[in-house]
């Protein structure tokens, strides 16, 4: 009699039952939520890109505009029309750094969400890598924000910054806060760092 083997389809290992406390889960959810808000703010700010209004001129990451009280702004993507030394190269650096910051934050947020939803042997490593990507987003976005201010230092005034700039400034702060908090909570709740209660 011929035996017929039944081919079994390999299945992914199921998510383990979460051993986290309510307080730890609440903090992790709050970090993910704040990181998502930072990604949204940064994305809106970079897409708009018009950050500084000074002397009837509107400087942005992608456009340069000339404004007037009685006419609509005249904008161009050729930033050299602003006649500011180093502006074109500076804006290339700024928008590149800020764009990569958003991409890094999106991947970091995804890793943190996967770690939060499905806890397995690699969940804490995923959370740590996600937090590290958020920190990288902070470094890139802060470099873009500071680069913008340095290049346009002769035009910068506190009241001249537009709402998209302040959105990016807030996103930079949230990237730093959530990245550091994510790494910290992962280290203090690591089961390997907890004292053993077993008897010798």
Tab-separated table of C-alpha atoms in Angstrom:
chain	number	residue	atom	x	y	z
A	1	UNK	CA	0.000	0.000	0.000
A	2	UNK	CA	1.433	3.323	-1.048
A	3	UNK	CA	1.603	5.984	1.621
A	4	UNK	CA	0.510	9.408	0.542
A	5	UNK	CA	2.389	12.261	2.228
A	6	UNK	CA	0.415	15.308	3.040
A	7	UNK	CA	2.282	18.453	2.124
A	8	UNK	CA	1.938	21.079	4.783
A	9	UNK	CA	2.109	24.740	3.960
A	10	UNK	CA	4.622	26.515	6.224
A	11	UNK	CA	3.027	29.100	8.446
A	12	UNK	CA	4.461	32.161	10.030
A	13	UNK	CA	4.898	31.928	13.785
A	14	UNK	CA	1.941	33.532	15.576
A	15	UNK	CA	2.359	36.626	17.624
A	16	UNK	CA	3.113	35.875	21.221
A	17	UNK	CA	1.016	37.041	24.111
A	18	UNK	CA	2.129	40.410	25.361
A	19	UNK	CA	3.852	40.419	28.738
A	20	UNK	CA	4.006	44.185	28.961
A	21	UNK	CA	2.326	46.060	31.754
A	22	UNK	CA	-0.488	48.468	31.060
A	23	UNK	CA	1.713	51.457	31.860
A	24	UNK	CA	4.489	50.319	29.498
A	25	UNK	CA	1.994	49.653	26.695
A	26	UNK	CA	0.409	53.083	27.241
A	27	UNK	CA	3.796	54.827	27.023
A	28	UNK	CA	4.724	52.932	23.841
A	29	UNK	CA	1.389	53.784	22.216
A	30	UNK	CA	1.891	57.434	23.183
A	31	UNK	CA	5.384	57.440	21.632
A	32	UNK	CA	4.059	55.932	18.403
A	33	UNK	CA	1.224	58.464	18.280
A	34	UNK	CA	3.549	61.434	18.818
A	35	UNK	CA	5.983	60.075	16.216
A	36	UNK	CA	3.122	59.780	13.716
A	37	UNK	CA	2.137	63.410	14.412
A	38	UNK	CA	5.760	64.451	13.824
A	39	UNK	CA	5.812	62.626	10.479
A	40	UNK	CA	2.599	64.365	9.394
A	41	UNK	CA	3.854	67.808	10.443
A	42	UNK	CA	7.204	67.299	8.743
A	43	UNK	CA	5.604	66.009	5.534
A	44	UNK	CA	3.251	68.992	5.304
A	45	UNK	CA	6.072	71.418	6.048
A	46	UNK	CA	8.440	69.951	3.441
A	47	UNK	CA	5.745	69.729	0.760
A	48	UNK	CA	4.746	73.361	1.281
A	49	UNK	CA	8.323	74.533	1.791
A	50	UNK	CA	7.627	78.289	2.034
A	51	UNK	CA	9.295	79.095	5.304
A	52	UNK	CA	10.452	82.710	5.478
A	53	UNK	CA	8.862	86.033	4.543
A	54	UNK	CA	11.198	89.033	4.589
A	55	UNK	CA	11.351	92.320	2.666
A	56	UNK	CA	8.448	91.312	0.378
A	57	UNK	CA	10.324	88.130	-0.504
A	58	UNK	CA	9.145	84.619	0.302
A	59	UNK	CA	11.936	82.069	0.618
A	60	UNK	CA	11.201	78.372	0.437
A	61	UNK	CA	12.756	74.983	-0.078
A	62	UNK	CA	11.316	74.649	-3.574
A	63	UNK	CA	10.261	78.173	-4.589
A	64	UNK	CA	11.269	81.795	-4.388
A	65	UNK	CA	8.459	84.325	-4.478
A	66	UNK	CA	8.201	88.111	-4.703
A	67	UNK	CA	5.182	89.457	-2.843
A	68	UNK	CA	3.368	92.756	-2.786
A	69	UNK	CA	0.481	94.225	-0.833
A	70	UNK	CA	-1.690	94.666	-3.917
A	71	UNK	CA	-0.780	91.691	-6.094
A	72	UNK	CA	-0.491	87.943	-5.927
A	73	UNK	CA	2.983	86.489	-5.285
A	74	UNK	CA	5.157	85.807	-8.313
A	75	UNK	CA	6.957	82.517	-7.730
A	76	UNK	CA	9.682	80.614	-9.528
A	77	UNK	CA	11.528	77.364	-8.931
A	78	UNK	CA	14.786	79.012	-9.979
A	79	UNK	CA	16.043	80.082	-6.551
A	80	UNK	CA	19.001	81.935	-8.087
A	81	UNK	CA	16.590	84.816	-8.790
A	82	UNK	CA	16.775	85.653	-5.082
A	83	UNK	CA	20.396	86.745	-5.618
A	84	UNK	CA	21.497	85.345	-2.260
A	85	UNK	CA	24.957	83.842	-2.164
A	86	UNK	CA	24.905	80.073	-1.629
A	87	UNK	CA	21.104	79.888	-1.534
A	88	UNK	CA	20.715	77.385	-4.377
A	89	UNK	CA	23.252	74.924	-2.957
A	90	UNK	CA	21.942	75.467	0.567
A	91	UNK	CA	18.364	74.677	-0.442
A	92	UNK	CA	19.492	71.488	-2.186
A	93	UNK	CA	21.081	70.372	1.076
A	94	UNK	CA	18.085	71.416	3.166
A	95	UNK	CA	15.395	69.753	1.112
A	96	UNK	CA	17.494	66.599	0.670
A	97	UNK	CA	18.111	66.304	4.419
A	98	UNK	CA	14.472	66.990	5.259
A	99	UNK	CA	13.169	64.544	2.654
A	100	UNK	CA	15.435	61.755	3.898
A	101	UNK	CA	14.359	62.623	7.448
A	102	UNK	CA	10.710	61.991	6.555
A	103	UNK	CA	11.588	58.696	4.845
A	104	UNK	CA	13.645	57.544	7.825
A	105	UNK	CA	10.852	58.500	10.224
A	106	UNK	CA	8.263	56.569	8.206
A	107	UNK	CA	10.344	53.373	8.298
A	108	UNK	CA	11.077	53.911	11.992
A	109	UNK	CA	7.407	54.420	12.763
A	110	UNK	CA	6.522	51.261	10.856
A	111	UNK	CA	9.023	49.187	12.857
A	112	UNK	CA	7.721	50.602	16.130
A	113	UNK	CA	4.114	49.830	15.187
A	114	UNK	CA	4.972	46.250	14.170
A	115	UNK	CA	6.821	45.763	17.459
A	116	UNK	CA	3.870	47.120	19.390
A	117	UNK	CA	1.191	45.078	17.638
A	118	UNK	CA	3.005	41.749	17.388
A	119	UNK	CA	5.333	40.813	20.243
A	120	UNK	CA	7.873	38.086	19.453
A	121	UNK	CA	11.533	37.391	20.167
A	122	UNK	CA	12.570	40.212	17.822
A	123	UNK	CA	10.010	42.824	18.910
A	124	UNK	CA	12.370	44.727	21.199
A	125	UNK	CA	15.037	44.802	18.503
A	126	UNK	CA	12.500	46.174	16.034
A	127	UNK	CA	11.471	48.809	18.556
A	128	UNK	CA	15.101	49.798	19.125
A	129	UNK	CA	15.795	50.048	15.370
A	130	UNK	CA	12.633	52.090	14.913
A	131	UNK	CA	13.660	54.470	17.683
A	132	UNK	CA	17.127	54.727	16.153
A	133	UNK	CA	15.612	55.696	12.796
A	134	UNK	CA	13.574	58.375	14.565
A	135	UNK	CA	16.812	59.738	16.063
A	136	UNK	CA	18.354	59.760	12.567
A	137	UNK	CA	15.299	61.722	11.416
A	138	UNK	CA	15.948	64.225	14.182
A	139	UNK	CA	19.573	64.677	13.085
A	140	UNK	CA	18.637	65.117	9.410
A	141	UNK	CA	15.668	67.422	10.014
A	142	UNK	CA	17.538	69.592	12.513
A	143	UNK	CA	20.373	69.890	10.002
A	144	UNK	CA	17.910	71.023	7.344
A	145	UNK	CA	16.268	73.570	9.649
A	146	UNK	CA	19.597	74.991	10.833
A	147	UNK	CA	20.969	75.042	7.295
A	148	UNK	CA	17.989	77.084	6.135
A	149	UNK	CA	18.528	79.631	8.915
A	150	UNK	CA	22.288	79.841	8.305
A	151	UNK	CA	21.953	80.420	4.557
A	152	UNK	CA	19.294	83.124	5.065
A	153	UNK	CA	20.777	84.593	8.258
A	154	UNK	CA	20.655	88.143	6.822
A	155	UNK	CA	16.901	87.888	6.266
A	156	UNK	CA	15.859	85.949	9.361
A	157	UNK	CA	13.434	87.580	11.795
A	158	UNK	CA	11.394	85.879	14.483
A	159	UNK	CA	8.116	87.112	13.002
A	160	UNK	CA	9.185	86.310	9.446
A	161	UNK	CA	8.957	82.530	9.830
A	162	UNK	CA	5.792	81.053	8.404
A	163	UNK	CA	3.534	78.361	9.849
A	164	UNK	CA	5.155	75.532	7.805
A	165	UNK	CA	8.528	76.420	9.338
A	166	UNK	CA	7.114	76.199	12.855
A	167	UNK	CA	5.506	72.870	11.934
A	168	UNK	CA	8.929	71.546	10.986
A	169	UNK	CA	10.453	73.018	14.134
A	170	UNK	CA	7.833	71.193	16.208
A	171	UNK	CA	8.476	67.980	14.261
A	172	UNK	CA	12.212	68.228	15.029
A	173	UNK	CA	11.442	68.484	18.732
A	174	UNK	CA	9.031	65.524	18.572
A	175	UNK	CA	11.548	63.399	16.655
A	176	UNK	CA	14.134	63.977	19.372
A	177	UNK	CA	11.711	63.430	22.256
A	178	UNK	CA	10.184	60.234	20.864
A	179	UNK	CA	13.470	58.753	19.677
A	180	UNK	CA	15.155	59.221	23.048
A	181	UNK	CA	12.050	58.071	24.922
A	182	UNK	CA	11.741	54.980	22.748
A	183	UNK	CA	15.335	53.918	23.350
A	184	UNK	CA	15.056	54.684	27.080
A	185	UNK	CA	11.861	52.725	27.694
A	186	UNK	CA	13.281	49.814	25.709
A	187	UNK	CA	16.374	49.730	27.915
A	188	UNK	CA	14.630	49.996	31.297
A	189	UNK	CA	12.030	47.323	30.388
A	190	UNK	CA	14.489	44.878	28.832
A	191	UNK	CA	13.857	41.513	30.533
A	192	UNK	CA	17.579	40.744	30.474
A	193	UNK	CA	18.195	43.730	32.749
A	194	UNK	CA	15.673	42.631	35.334
A	195	UNK	CA	16.987	40.859	38.433
A	196	UNK	CA	16.412	37.130	38.504
A	197	UNK	CA	14.027	35.825	41.186
A	198	UNK	CA	15.016	32.189	40.800
A	199	UNK	CA	16.746	30.279	43.567
A	200	UNK	CA	20.375	29.192	43.203
